[in-house]
Coordinates of C-alpha atoms and ligand atoms in Angstrom, one line a residue:
Chain A
M66 CA -38.3 -70.8 -44.1
L67 CA -36.7 -68.9 -41.2
G68 CA -37.2 -69.1 -37.6
A69 CA -37.3 -66.0 -35.3
I70 CA -37.3 -66.0 -31.5
E71 CA -37.7 -62.9 -29.2
A72 CA -36.7 -64.4 -25.9
G73 CA -37.6 -62.4 -22.9
G74 CA -37.6 -62.8 -19.2
T75 CA -41.3 -63.3 -19.1
K76 CA -42.1 -65.1 -22.3
F77 CA -40.5 -66.4 -25.6
V78 CA -42.2 -65.5 -28.8
A79 CA -41.2 -67.8 -31.6
A80 CA -42.3 -67.5 -35.3
I81 CA -41.7 -69.2 -38.6
G82 CA -41.9 -67.6 -41.8
R83 CA -40.1 -66.0 -44.9
G84 CA -39.8 -62.8 -43.0
H85 CA -41.6 -60.4 -40.7
D86 CA -44.2 -59.8 -43.3
D87 CA -44.7 -63.3 -44.0
I88 CA -45.2 -65.2 -40.8
V89 CA -46.6 -68.8 -41.2
A90 CA -46.8 -69.7 -37.5
Q91 CA -46.4 -67.9 -34.2
V92 CA -46.3 -69.0 -30.5
Q93 CA -45.6 -67.8 -27.0
I94 CA -43.9 -69.7 -24.4
P95 CA -43.6 -68.6 -20.8
T96 CA -40.2 -68.3 -19.5
T97 CA -39.7 -70.7 -16.8
T98 CA -36.6 -73.0 -16.4
P99 CA -34.1 -73.1 -19.3
D100 CA -34.6 -76.6 -19.8
E101 CA -38.4 -76.5 -20.0
T102 CA -38.4 -73.2 -22.0
L103 CA -35.9 -74.2 -24.6
Q104 CA -37.3 -77.7 -25.0
R105 CA -40.7 -76.3 -25.6
T106 CA -39.2 -73.8 -28.2
I107 CA -37.4 -76.8 -30.0
D108 CA -40.3 -78.9 -30.1
W109 CA -42.6 -76.1 -31.4
F110 CA -40.1 -75.6 -34.2
R111 CA -39.7 -79.2 -35.0
A112 CA -43.5 -79.7 -35.1
N113 CA -43.6 -76.8 -37.8
G114 CA -41.0 -78.1 -40.4
D115 CA -37.5 -77.3 -41.0
I116 CA -35.9 -73.7 -40.9
A117 CA -32.8 -72.7 -42.7
G118 CA -31.6 -70.4 -40.2
L119 CA -32.7 -69.0 -36.7
G120 CA -32.7 -65.5 -35.5
L121 CA -32.3 -64.9 -31.7
A122 CA -33.3 -61.6 -30.1
S123 CA -32.3 -62.3 -26.6
F124 CA -32.8 -60.8 -23.0
G125 CA -29.3 -60.1 -21.3
P126 CA -26.9 -59.9 -20.2
V127 CA -25.9 -62.1 -23.2
D128 CA -22.4 -63.0 -24.6
L129 CA -22.5 -61.8 -28.4
D130 CA -18.8 -62.3 -29.1
P131 CA -18.6 -64.8 -32.0
A132 CA -15.0 -65.7 -30.9
S133 CA -16.0 -66.5 -27.3
P134 CA -16.5 -70.1 -26.0
E135 CA -19.6 -68.6 -24.2
W136 CA -21.0 -67.1 -27.4
G137 CA -25.0 -67.2 -27.0
Y138 CA -24.8 -67.8 -23.4
I139 CA -27.1 -65.6 -20.9
T140 CA -24.1 -64.9 -18.5
N141 CA -24.5 -63.4 -14.9
T142 CA -28.2 -62.7 -14.7
P143 CA -30.1 -62.6 -11.3
K144 CA -32.9 -64.6 -13.2
A145 CA -33.2 -67.9 -11.2
G146 CA -31.6 -70.9 -13.2
W147 CA -30.6 -68.9 -16.3
G148 CA -27.0 -67.8 -15.3
Q149 CA -24.2 -69.3 -17.6
T150 CA -26.8 -70.9 -19.8
S151 CA -26.1 -71.9 -23.4
V152 CA -29.4 -70.6 -25.4
A153 CA -28.1 -69.6 -29.0
A154 CA -25.9 -72.9 -29.7
R155 CA -28.4 -75.3 -27.9
L156 CA -31.2 -74.0 -30.2
G157 CA -29.1 -74.0 -33.3
D158 CA -27.6 -77.7 -32.5
A159 CA -31.2 -78.9 -31.8
L160 CA -32.6 -77.5 -34.8
G161 CA -29.6 -78.0 -37.1
C162 CA -29.2 -74.6 -38.5
P163 CA -27.1 -71.4 -38.2
V164 CA -28.2 -68.8 -35.6
G165 CA -27.8 -65.1 -35.8
L166 CA -27.9 -63.5 -32.4
D167 CA -28.2 -60.0 -30.9
T168 CA -29.9 -58.4 -27.8
D169 CA -33.7 -57.9 -27.9
V170 CA -33.3 -54.2 -28.2
N171 CA -30.6 -54.2 -30.6
A172 CA -32.9 -56.6 -32.8
A173 CA -35.9 -54.3 -32.3
A174 CA -33.5 -51.4 -33.6
I175 CA -32.7 -53.4 -36.6
G176 CA -36.4 -54.1 -37.2
E177 CA -37.4 -50.5 -36.8
H178 CA -34.2 -49.3 -39.0
L179 CA -35.2 -51.7 -41.9
Y180 CA -39.0 -51.7 -41.7
G181 CA -40.3 -49.3 -39.1
A182 CA -39.9 -45.8 -37.8
A183 CA -36.1 -45.4 -38.3
Q184 CA -35.7 -46.2 -42.1
G185 CA -32.9 -44.2 -43.6
C186 CA -31.3 -43.4 -40.1
D187 CA -27.6 -43.5 -39.7
V188 CA -28.1 -43.5 -36.0
A189 CA -31.2 -45.0 -34.4
I190 CA -32.0 -46.0 -31.1
Y191 CA -34.6 -48.4 -29.7
V192 CA -35.6 -48.3 -25.9
T193 CA -38.2 -50.5 -24.2
I194 CA -39.6 -49.2 -21.1
G195 CA -41.3 -52.3 -19.5
T196 CA -40.2 -54.8 -16.7
G197 CA -36.8 -53.4 -17.3
I198 CA -35.3 -50.5 -19.3
G199 CA -32.9 -51.2 -22.2
G200 CA -31.7 -49.9 -25.3
G201 CA -30.2 -50.9 -28.6
A202 CA -28.6 -48.8 -31.3
V203 CA -28.1 -49.3 -35.1
I204 CA -25.2 -47.2 -36.5
N205 CA -24.5 -47.1 -40.2
G206 CA -26.6 -50.3 -40.5
N207 CA -24.8 -52.3 -37.6
T208 CA -25.8 -52.7 -34.0
V209 CA -23.6 -51.5 -31.3
K210 CA -22.0 -54.4 -29.3
G211 CA -18.8 -53.4 -27.9
S212 CA -17.2 -55.0 -24.9
R213 CA -20.5 -56.8 -24.0
H214 CA -23.7 -54.6 -25.1
P215 CA -25.3 -51.4 -24.0
E216 CA -27.3 -51.4 -20.8
M217 CA -29.0 -48.1 -21.4
G218 CA -31.5 -48.4 -18.6
H219 CA -28.7 -48.2 -16.0
I220 CA -27.8 -44.5 -16.3
L221 CA -28.3 -42.2 -13.2
P222 CA -30.8 -39.6 -13.9
R223 CA -31.2 -36.5 -11.6
R224 CA -33.8 -37.1 -9.0
H225 CA -37.0 -35.2 -9.6
P226 CA -37.9 -32.8 -6.7
Q227 CA -41.0 -34.6 -6.0
D228 CA -39.5 -37.9 -5.9
I229 CA -36.7 -37.8 -3.5
D230 CA -37.4 -40.4 -0.7
F231 CA -37.8 -43.6 -3.0
A232 CA -34.7 -45.5 -3.1
G233 CA -35.2 -47.3 -6.4
I234 CA -35.4 -51.0 -6.9
C235 CA -32.4 -51.8 -9.1
P236 CA -30.3 -54.5 -7.3
A237 CA -27.2 -53.1 -8.8
H238 CA -27.6 -49.3 -8.6
G239 CA -30.7 -48.5 -6.7
D240 CA -32.0 -45.4 -8.3
C241 CA -30.6 -45.9 -11.7
L242 CA -33.3 -45.2 -14.5
E243 CA -34.4 -48.7 -14.4
G244 CA -34.7 -48.5 -10.5
L245 CA -36.8 -45.4 -10.8
A246 CA -38.9 -45.6 -14.1
S247 CA -39.3 -49.4 -15.0
G248 CA -42.8 -50.9 -14.6
P249 CA -42.0 -52.7 -11.3
A250 CA -40.4 -49.3 -10.0
I251 CA -43.7 -47.6 -10.7
K252 CA -45.6 -50.4 -9.0
A253 CA -43.3 -50.3 -6.0
R254 CA -43.8 -46.5 -5.5
W255 CA -47.5 -46.0 -6.4
G256 CA -48.9 -49.5 -6.1
A257 CA -50.2 -49.4 -9.7
S258 CA -49.2 -49.0 -13.3
L259 CA -48.9 -45.6 -14.6
S260 CA -52.0 -46.3 -16.7
E261 CA -53.8 -47.1 -13.6
L262 CA -52.9 -43.8 -11.9
A263 CA -55.1 -40.6 -12.5
P264 CA -53.9 -38.6 -15.5
D265 CA -53.1 -35.8 -12.9
H266 CA -51.1 -38.0 -10.5
V267 CA -47.6 -36.6 -10.2
A268 CA -46.2 -40.0 -11.3
H269 CA -46.8 -39.1 -14.9
D270 CA -44.6 -35.9 -14.6
I271 CA -41.9 -37.8 -12.8
I272 CA -41.7 -41.0 -15.1
A273 CA -41.6 -38.4 -18.1
D274 CA -38.9 -36.4 -16.6
Y275 CA -36.7 -39.4 -16.3
L276 CA -37.3 -40.6 -19.5
A277 CA -36.7 -37.2 -20.9
Q278 CA -33.2 -37.2 -19.3
L279 CA -32.5 -40.5 -21.0
C280 CA -33.5 -39.0 -24.3
Q281 CA -31.0 -36.0 -23.5
T282 CA -28.4 -38.4 -22.7
Q283 CA -28.9 -40.2 -25.9
I284 CA -28.9 -37.1 -28.0
A285 CA -25.8 -35.8 -26.3
L286 CA -23.9 -39.2 -26.8
Y287 CA -25.5 -40.5 -30.0
S288 CA -26.9 -37.5 -32.0
P289 CA -29.4 -39.9 -33.1
Q290 CA -32.2 -39.1 -36.0
R291 CA -34.5 -41.5 -34.0
I292 CA -35.2 -42.5 -30.5
I293 CA -38.1 -45.0 -30.7
L294 CA -39.7 -45.6 -27.3
G295 CA -41.5 -49.1 -26.9
G296 CA -42.5 -51.4 -24.0
G297 CA -45.5 -51.8 -21.9
V298 CA -45.0 -48.5 -19.7
M299 CA -45.2 -46.6 -23.1
Q300 CA -48.6 -47.6 -23.5
T301 CA -49.7 -45.1 -20.8
A302 CA -51.9 -42.4 -22.5
G303 CA -50.3 -39.2 -22.7
L304 CA -46.8 -40.3 -21.8
L305 CA -45.2 -40.1 -25.1
D306 CA -46.3 -36.5 -25.4
K307 CA -45.2 -35.4 -21.7
I308 CA -41.9 -36.9 -22.7
R309 CA -41.5 -35.1 -26.0
E310 CA -42.5 -31.8 -24.3
Q311 CA -40.0 -32.2 -21.4
A312 CA -37.3 -33.5 -23.7
T313 CA -37.7 -30.4 -26.1
K314 CA -37.4 -28.3 -23.2
R315 CA -34.3 -29.8 -21.8
V316 CA -32.5 -30.2 -25.2
G317 CA -33.5 -26.6 -26.5
S318 CA -31.8 -25.8 -29.6
Y319 CA -28.2 -26.8 -28.3
F320 CA -28.0 -30.2 -30.0
G321 CA -29.2 -29.0 -33.3
V322 CA -32.1 -31.5 -33.2
D323 CA -35.9 -31.2 -32.6
A324 CA -36.3 -33.6 -29.7
G325 CA -40.0 -33.8 -30.1
A326 CA -39.9 -34.8 -33.7
I327 CA -37.1 -37.6 -33.3
I328 CA -38.7 -39.3 -30.3
T329 CA -41.4 -41.6 -31.5
P330 CA -43.3 -44.9 -30.8
P331 CA -42.3 -48.0 -32.7
G332 CA -43.3 -48.1 -36.4
L333 CA -43.9 -51.9 -36.1
G334 CA -46.0 -51.9 -32.9
T335 CA -44.9 -54.6 -30.7
R336 CA -43.2 -56.4 -33.6
S337 CA -39.9 -54.8 -33.8
G338 CA -38.0 -57.4 -31.9
I339 CA -39.4 -60.4 -34.1
A340 CA -38.8 -58.3 -37.3
G341 CA -35.1 -57.9 -36.1
A342 CA -34.8 -61.5 -35.4
F343 CA -35.8 -62.3 -39.0
E344 CA -33.2 -60.2 -40.2
L345 CA -30.7 -62.0 -38.0
A346 CA -31.8 -65.1 -39.4
K347 CA -31.3 -64.2 -42.8
R348 CA -27.7 -62.8 -42.0
A349 CA -27.1 -66.3 -40.3
V350 CA -28.1 -68.0 -43.5
N351 CA -25.8 -65.7 -45.2
G352 CA -22.8 -66.7 -43.2
K353 CA -22.9 -64.0 -40.4
K354 CA -23.1 -65.0 -36.8
Chain B
M282 CA 1.7 -35.1 -49.8
L283 CA -1.4 -34.7 -47.6
G284 CA -2.5 -32.0 -45.3
A285 CA -4.2 -32.2 -41.9
I286 CA -5.8 -29.5 -39.8
E287 CA -6.8 -29.7 -36.2
A288 CA -9.1 -26.6 -35.9
G289 CA -9.6 -25.6 -32.3
G290 CA -11.4 -22.5 -30.7
T291 CA -8.0 -21.4 -29.5
K292 CA -5.7 -22.5 -32.3
F293 CA -5.3 -24.4 -35.6
V294 CA -2.6 -26.9 -36.0
A295 CA -1.7 -27.6 -39.5
A296 CA 0.6 -30.2 -40.9
I297 CA 1.9 -31.5 -44.1
G298 CA 3.1 -35.0 -44.8
R299 CA 2.6 -38.6 -46.0
G300 CA 0.8 -39.5 -42.7
H301 CA 0.6 -38.9 -38.9
D302 CA 4.1 -40.7 -38.8
D303 CA 5.7 -38.9 -41.6
I304 CA 5.0 -35.2 -41.1
V305 CA 7.5 -32.8 -43.0
A306 CA 6.1 -29.3 -41.7
Q307 CA 3.8 -28.4 -39.0
V308 CA 2.6 -25.0 -37.7
Q309 CA 0.4 -23.5 -35.1
I310 CA -2.0 -20.6 -35.9
P311 CA -4.0 -18.8 -33.2
T312 CA -7.7 -18.6 -33.8
T313 CA -8.7 -15.0 -34.4
T314 CA -11.3 -14.0 -37.0
P315 CA -12.4 -16.7 -39.6
D316 CA -10.8 -14.6 -42.3
E317 CA -7.5 -14.1 -40.8
T318 CA -7.2 -17.6 -39.4
L319 CA -8.2 -19.3 -42.7
Q320 CA -6.2 -17.1 -44.8
R321 CA -3.1 -17.6 -42.6
T322 CA -3.8 -21.4 -42.9
I323 CA -4.1 -21.2 -46.6
D324 CA -1.0 -19.2 -47.1
W325 CA 1.0 -21.6 -44.9
F326 CA -0.1 -24.6 -46.9
R327 CA 0.6 -22.8 -50.2
A328 CA 4.3 -22.0 -49.0
N329 CA 4.7 -25.7 -48.5
G330 CA 3.9 -27.1 -51.8
D331 CA 0.8 -28.9 -53.2
I332 CA -1.3 -31.4 -51.3
A333 CA -3.5 -34.1 -52.8
G334 CA -6.1 -33.9 -50.0
L335 CA -6.9 -32.2 -46.9
G336 CA -8.2 -33.8 -43.7
L337 CA -10.0 -31.4 -41.3
A338 CA -10.8 -32.2 -37.6
S339 CA -13.0 -29.3 -36.6
F340 CA -14.3 -27.8 -33.5
G341 CA -18.2 -27.7 -33.6
P342 CA -20.8 -27.3 -34.0
V343 CA -20.2 -28.2 -37.6
D344 CA -22.1 -29.4 -40.4
L345 CA -21.0 -33.0 -41.5
D346 CA -23.6 -33.9 -43.9
P347 CA -22.2 -34.1 -47.2
A348 CA -25.7 -33.5 -48.8
S349 CA -26.2 -30.2 -46.8
P350 CA -25.5 -26.7 -48.7
E351 CA -23.8 -25.7 -45.4
W352 CA -21.4 -28.9 -45.4
G353 CA -18.2 -27.7 -43.5
Y354 CA -19.8 -24.6 -42.0
I355 CA -19.4 -23.9 -38.4
T356 CA -23.0 -23.4 -37.3
N357 CA -24.6 -21.9 -34.4
T358 CA -21.6 -21.1 -32.4
P359 CA -21.2 -18.7 -29.7
K360 CA -17.7 -17.9 -30.8
A361 CA -17.7 -14.3 -32.1
G362 CA -17.5 -14.3 -35.9
W363 CA -17.6 -17.9 -36.6
G364 CA -21.5 -18.7 -36.7
Q365 CA -22.6 -19.6 -40.1
T366 CA -18.9 -19.8 -41.6
S367 CA -17.7 -22.1 -44.3
V368 CA -14.5 -23.6 -43.4
A369 CA -14.1 -27.0 -45.3
A370 CA -15.2 -25.9 -48.6
R371 CA -13.3 -22.6 -48.4
L372 CA -10.0 -24.4 -47.8
G373 CA -10.7 -27.0 -50.2
D374 CA -11.2 -24.3 -52.9
A375 CA -8.3 -22.4 -52.0
L376 CA -5.9 -25.3 -52.0
G377 CA -7.7 -27.1 -54.8
C378 CA -7.8 -30.5 -53.3
P379 CA -10.7 -32.7 -51.6
V380 CA -11.5 -32.2 -48.0
G381 CA -12.3 -35.0 -45.5
L382 CA -14.2 -33.6 -42.6
D383 CA -15.2 -34.7 -39.0
T384 CA -15.4 -33.4 -35.6
D385 CA -12.0 -32.7 -33.7
V386 CA -13.0 -35.5 -31.3
N387 CA -14.3 -38.0 -33.9
A388 CA -11.0 -37.4 -35.6
A389 CA -9.1 -38.2 -32.4
A390 CA -11.0 -41.4 -32.1
I391 CA -10.1 -42.5 -35.5
G392 CA -6.4 -41.7 -34.9
E393 CA -6.5 -43.5 -31.6
H394 CA -8.4 -46.4 -33.1
L395 CA -5.9 -46.8 -36.2
Y396 CA -2.7 -46.1 -34.3
G397 CA -3.2 -45.4 -30.6
A398 CA -4.8 -47.0 -27.5
A399 CA -7.9 -48.2 -29.2
Q400 CA -6.5 -50.4 -31.8
G401 CA -8.7 -53.4 -32.5
C402 CA -11.8 -52.0 -30.7
D403 CA -15.3 -52.2 -32.3
V404 CA -16.3 -49.5 -30.0
A405 CA -14.0 -46.8 -28.9
I406 CA -14.6 -43.4 -27.4
Y407 CA -12.4 -40.3 -27.1
V408 CA -12.9 -37.5 -24.8
T409 CA -11.2 -34.3 -24.4
I410 CA -11.3 -32.5 -21.1
G411 CA -10.2 -28.9 -21.9
T412 CA -11.6 -25.5 -22.7
G413 CA -14.7 -27.5 -23.4
I414 CA -15.8 -31.3 -22.9
G415 CA -16.4 -33.2 -25.9
G416 CA -16.6 -36.7 -27.0
G417 CA -16.1 -38.8 -30.3
A418 CA -16.8 -42.4 -31.1
V419 CA -15.6 -45.2 -33.6
I420 CA -18.1 -47.9 -34.0
N421 CA -17.2 -50.7 -36.4
G422 CA -14.4 -48.4 -38.1
N423 CA -16.8 -45.5 -38.5
T424 CA -17.3 -42.5 -36.6
V425 CA -20.8 -41.6 -35.1
K426 CA -22.4 -38.5 -36.8
G427 CA -26.1 -38.9 -36.8
S428 CA -28.5 -35.9 -36.8
R429 CA -25.5 -33.7 -36.1
H430 CA -22.6 -35.1 -34.2
P431 CA -22.4 -36.1 -30.5
E432 CA -22.0 -33.5 -27.9
M433 CA -20.9 -35.8 -25.1
G434 CA -19.9 -32.8 -22.7
H435 CA -23.5 -31.7 -22.4
I436 CA -24.9 -34.5 -20.1
L437 CA -26.1 -33.8 -16.6
P438 CA -24.1 -35.5 -14.0
R439 CA -25.6 -35.8 -10.3
R440 CA -24.1 -33.1 -8.2
H441 CA -21.4 -33.9 -5.9
P442 CA -22.6 -33.3 -2.3
Q443 CA -19.6 -31.2 -1.5
D444 CA -20.4 -29.0 -4.9
I445 CA -23.9 -27.9 -4.5
D446 CA -23.6 -24.2 -4.7
F447 CA -21.8 -23.7 -8.0
A448 CA -24.4 -22.8 -10.7
G449 CA -22.0 -24.3 -13.5
I450 CA -20.8 -22.1 -16.7
C451 CA -22.5 -23.7 -19.7
P452 CA -24.3 -20.9 -21.4
A453 CA -26.8 -23.4 -22.7
H454 CA -27.2 -25.7 -19.5
G455 CA -25.6 -24.3 -16.5
D456 CA -24.4 -27.4 -14.5
C457 CA -23.9 -30.0 -17.5
L458 CA -20.6 -31.7 -17.3
E459 CA -19.0 -29.1 -19.3
G460 CA -20.4 -26.5 -17.2
L461 CA -19.0 -28.2 -14.0
A462 CA -15.8 -29.9 -15.1
S463 CA -14.1 -28.1 -17.9
G464 CA -11.0 -26.2 -17.3
P465 CA -12.9 -22.8 -17.3
A466 CA -15.4 -24.3 -14.7
I467 CA -12.6 -25.3 -12.5
K468 CA -11.2 -22.0 -12.7
A469 CA -14.5 -20.2 -12.1
R470 CA -15.1 -22.1 -9.0
W471 CA -11.6 -22.4 -7.6
G472 CA -9.5 -19.6 -9.2
A473 CA -6.9 -21.9 -10.5
S474 CA -6.5 -24.9 -12.8
L475 CA -6.8 -28.4 -11.2
S476 CA -3.0 -28.9 -11.3
E477 CA -2.4 -25.7 -9.2
L478 CA -4.6 -26.8 -6.6
A479 CA -3.2 -28.8 -3.6
P480 CA -3.6 -32.5 -4.0
D481 CA -5.8 -32.9 -1.2
H482 CA -8.1 -30.2 -2.3
V483 CA -11.6 -31.4 -2.6
A484 CA -11.7 -30.1 -6.1
H485 CA -9.8 -33.4 -7.5
D486 CA -12.4 -35.7 -5.9
I487 CA -15.4 -33.7 -7.4
I488 CA -14.0 -33.3 -10.9
A489 CA -13.0 -37.0 -10.7
D490 CA -16.5 -38.0 -9.7
Y491 CA -18.2 -36.0 -12.6
L492 CA -15.8 -37.5 -15.2
A493 CA -16.4 -41.0 -13.6
Q494 CA -20.0 -40.4 -14.1
L495 CA -19.4 -39.5 -18.0
C496 CA -17.6 -42.9 -18.2
Q497 CA -20.4 -44.7 -16.5
T498 CA -22.9 -43.2 -18.8
Q499 CA -20.7 -44.1 -21.8
I500 CA -20.4 -47.5 -20.6
A501 CA -24.0 -47.9 -20.3
L502 CA -25.0 -46.3 -23.7
Y503 CA -22.0 -47.8 -25.6
S504 CA -20.2 -50.8 -24.0
P505 CA -16.9 -49.4 -25.4
Q506 CA -13.8 -51.5 -25.2
R507 CA -11.9 -48.1 -24.7
I508 CA -12.6 -44.7 -23.3
I509 CA -9.8 -42.5 -23.9
L510 CA -9.4 -39.3 -21.8
G511 CA -7.3 -36.5 -23.1
G512 CA -7.2 -32.6 -23.1
G513 CA -5.5 -30.1 -20.8
V514 CA -7.3 -30.9 -17.5
M515 CA -6.2 -34.5 -17.8
Q516 CA -2.6 -33.4 -17.4
T517 CA -3.5 -33.2 -13.8
A518 CA -1.4 -35.6 -11.7
G519 CA -3.3 -38.4 -10.2
L520 CA -6.6 -37.4 -12.0
L521 CA -6.8 -40.4 -14.2
D522 CA -6.2 -42.8 -11.3
K523 CA -8.9 -41.0 -9.4
I524 CA -11.4 -41.3 -12.3
R525 CA -10.5 -45.0 -12.7
E526 CA -11.0 -45.7 -9.2
Q527 CA -14.4 -43.9 -8.9
A528 CA -15.7 -45.3 -12.1
T529 CA -14.7 -48.9 -11.2
K530 CA -16.7 -48.4 -7.9
R531 CA -19.8 -46.9 -9.7
V532 CA -19.9 -49.5 -12.6
G533 CA -19.0 -52.6 -10.4
S534 CA -19.5 -55.8 -12.1
Y535 CA -22.8 -55.0 -13.6
F536 CA -21.7 -53.8 -17.0
G537 CA -19.3 -56.9 -17.7
V538 CA -16.4 -54.4 -18.1
D539 CA -13.4 -53.6 -16.0
A540 CA -13.9 -49.8 -15.9
G541 CA -10.4 -49.2 -14.6
A542 CA -8.7 -51.2 -17.4
I543 CA -10.6 -49.6 -20.4
I544 CA -10.3 -46.0 -19.3
T545 CA -6.8 -44.9 -20.6
P546 CA -4.7 -41.8 -21.7
P547 CA -4.4 -41.3 -25.5
G548 CA -1.8 -43.5 -26.9
L549 CA -0.7 -40.8 -29.3
G550 CA -0.3 -38.2 -26.7
T551 CA -1.6 -34.7 -28.1
R552 CA -1.4 -36.0 -31.6
S553 CA -4.7 -38.1 -31.9
G554 CA -6.5 -35.4 -33.6
I555 CA -3.9 -34.8 -36.3
A556 CA -3.4 -38.3 -36.9
G557 CA -7.2 -38.7 -37.4
A558 CA -7.0 -35.7 -39.8
F559 CA -4.4 -37.4 -41.9
E560 CA -6.8 -40.4 -42.1
L561 CA -9.5 -38.1 -43.2
A562 CA -7.4 -36.7 -46.0
K563 CA -6.6 -40.2 -47.3
R564 CA -10.4 -41.0 -47.4
A565 CA -10.9 -37.8 -49.2
V566 CA -8.3 -38.5 -51.8
N567 CA -10.1 -41.9 -52.3
G568 CA -13.4 -40.3 -52.8
K569 CA -15.0 -40.2 -49.4
K570 CA -16.2 -36.7 -48.1
Ligands
ADP602 N1 -50.9 -50.4 -20.5 C1 -50.0 -50.2 -19.7 N2 -49.7 -49.0 -19.0 C2 -48.8 -49.0 -18.0 N3 -48.0 -49.9 -17.7 C3 -48.0 -50.9 -18.4 C4 -49.0 -51.3 -19.4 N4 -49.0 -52.5 -19.9 C5 -47.8 -53.1 -19.2 N5 -47.3 -52.2 -18.4 C6 -46.3 -52.2 -17.5 O1 -45.0 -52.6 -18.3 C7 -44.3 -53.7 -17.8 C8 -44.3 -55.1 -18.7 O2 -43.6 -54.5 -19.9 P1 -43.6 -55.2 -21.2 O3 -42.9 -54.4 -22.1 O4 -45.1 -55.6 -21.5 O5 -42.9 -56.7 -21.0 P2 -41.5 -57.0 -20.8 O6 -40.5 -55.9 -20.5 O7 -41.4 -57.9 -19.6 O8 -40.8 -57.6 -22.1 C9 -45.1 -54.3 -16.5 O9 -44.3 -53.6 -15.3 C10 -46.3 -53.5 -16.6 O10 -46.8 -52.8 -15.4
ADP603 N1 -1.5 -29.0 -16.9 C1 -2.7 -28.7 -16.8 N2 -3.4 -29.1 -15.7 C2 -4.6 -28.9 -15.5 N3 -5.5 -28.2 -16.2 C3 -4.8 -27.7 -17.4 C4 -3.5 -28.1 -17.8 N4 -3.1 -27.6 -19.1 C5 -4.3 -27.1 -19.3 N5 -5.2 -27.1 -18.4 C6 -6.5 -26.6 -18.6 O1 -7.2 -27.1 -19.8 C7 -7.8 -26.1 -20.6 C8 -7.2 -26.1 -21.9 O2 -7.5 -27.2 -22.3 P1 -6.6 -27.9 -23.8 O3 -6.9 -29.3 -24.0 O4 -5.1 -27.6 -23.4 O5 -7.2 -26.8 -25.0 P2 -8.3 -26.8 -25.9 O6 -9.5 -27.5 -25.0 O7 -8.7 -25.4 -25.9 O8 -8.0 -27.4 -27.2 C9 -7.6 -24.8 -19.9 O9 -8.9 -24.7 -19.1 C10 -6.6 -25.0 -18.7 O10 -6.9 -24.5 -17.6
ZN604 ZN1 -29.2 -50.3 -12.6
ZN605 ZN1 -24.0 -27.8 -21.5

């Protein structure tokens, strides 16, 4: 049996099974303090029998460097209590198994690449637009890590002409993409989620514009065959089509891709991250950290 | 012996040798019509003895897909006469050897990764700021190709407050990065190259700002350990330091990287592309297209 965890800032999803398509037990644990959250996770796994390996798809910033003494630590997060906290090694030690680690969005990109909407793609990007905005990428079968890991939500889109007064809510950058287009940024500006605003409310055009700019930037820098858009905000009816339309207009024929065709919803629904975490578990069992 | 070509829009540089550090002959051929340019290149190689393989670092857009019937074609370029033109196969057929192909900037990234300023980096980016602006990337030892290849010069930086009237010169996007900060964009705006403008001319701050935004975008999307800035415009005294300074300020501590430290000039000077082309030749001899 393998264990898989999608560790988010709001909740931990943990699963046991032989793979993403053969899950025997699954649980959600709210993210409170590290001690409480990790102990509840460990207890749940122990109550469900031994696992040979664990895959951890983690919120960030997280140290992914296998050579670092802080491998698997959440690092400088603003999330209360979680700064400089060991997660991966602590779970692995408690459960007595190797741990495969990546970011939540890199893991989701792995899941989509293997089993979802990005099968066969040399270059695939997964983006979540939810409480935050993050992106992960699989290139030639491996995720992009680099000096830490991508933080794709923190690019600077050009301001929409009907959205010039709002300062943005990113503590680090103000009006970066996450500061303008994440779920909380939408609430801060218009007092409701995008789904709750009337279909002709200008918010739909504004948010689609910013997310189309993200797609254009990703196309320019990565030339992806797939950009997969997931997360709570993408549940908004009509948003995906608006983004496709605006991205197609922006991208034109220049980059040699049909933006409308490569931008898709997750093939695995909300299970991309857990599917990737199972793959990380398999790799851990096979000796890859 | 191996052959290496850096095929640019202004000139072709061709070299013969055992590798980038053992070149026995080299030539520059101006880029005119495809027929003339390619024939002169072929004649030069023939006059210099047999080669076992050829590496081609090409300007774009170029078809990199080994499975495509137009592999090695320059595709929809505005460059007169070069649209839909076979380059790689034509050179390989004439010289009777396998051809390894990549973009000029991907090849430069390979050269820098193997022998220059990006040695040991999982994620390295090479940017040229010259007649155009382009970027290539090496991830875990391979370049990023995807649906075509990256076109990193065509992102949309936020306009500098002292540069709001200039419309930009990119035929496709107007005021994308290339439209604002390439050599010709600088000339169009201020009538001179950046080196020819007084050190306290506002152009230096404006161009540094746009290039720092490119670095921030690359850090957000790629988390690179190195961003290497090459090309004619980067010859401007003081520009690299200004970019480092502005990128450091923009990036802050958020991405977990020291922007000033990862932004560097090419370790191989102007030879990054040819070094990468020799590597492409070696791979072609070993059976990789
Ligand atoms: N159906 C929906 N329509 C619009 N926005 C939604 C919807 N569901 C959730 N959201 C927004 O998405 C955010 C939560 O994103 P989600 O991806 O569900 O969780 P998280 O990012 O915390 O993992 C909230 O800000 C919420 O307002
Ligand atoms: N020393 C220099 N200082 C500033 N700009 C320069 C310098 N040398 C070349 N340039 C500019 O760079 C552009 C040429 O770029 P270069 O990288 O040399 O060639 P290309 O991009 O055509 O391969 C021209 O627009 C030129 O004005
Ligand atoms: Zn931000
Ligand atoms: Zn452009």
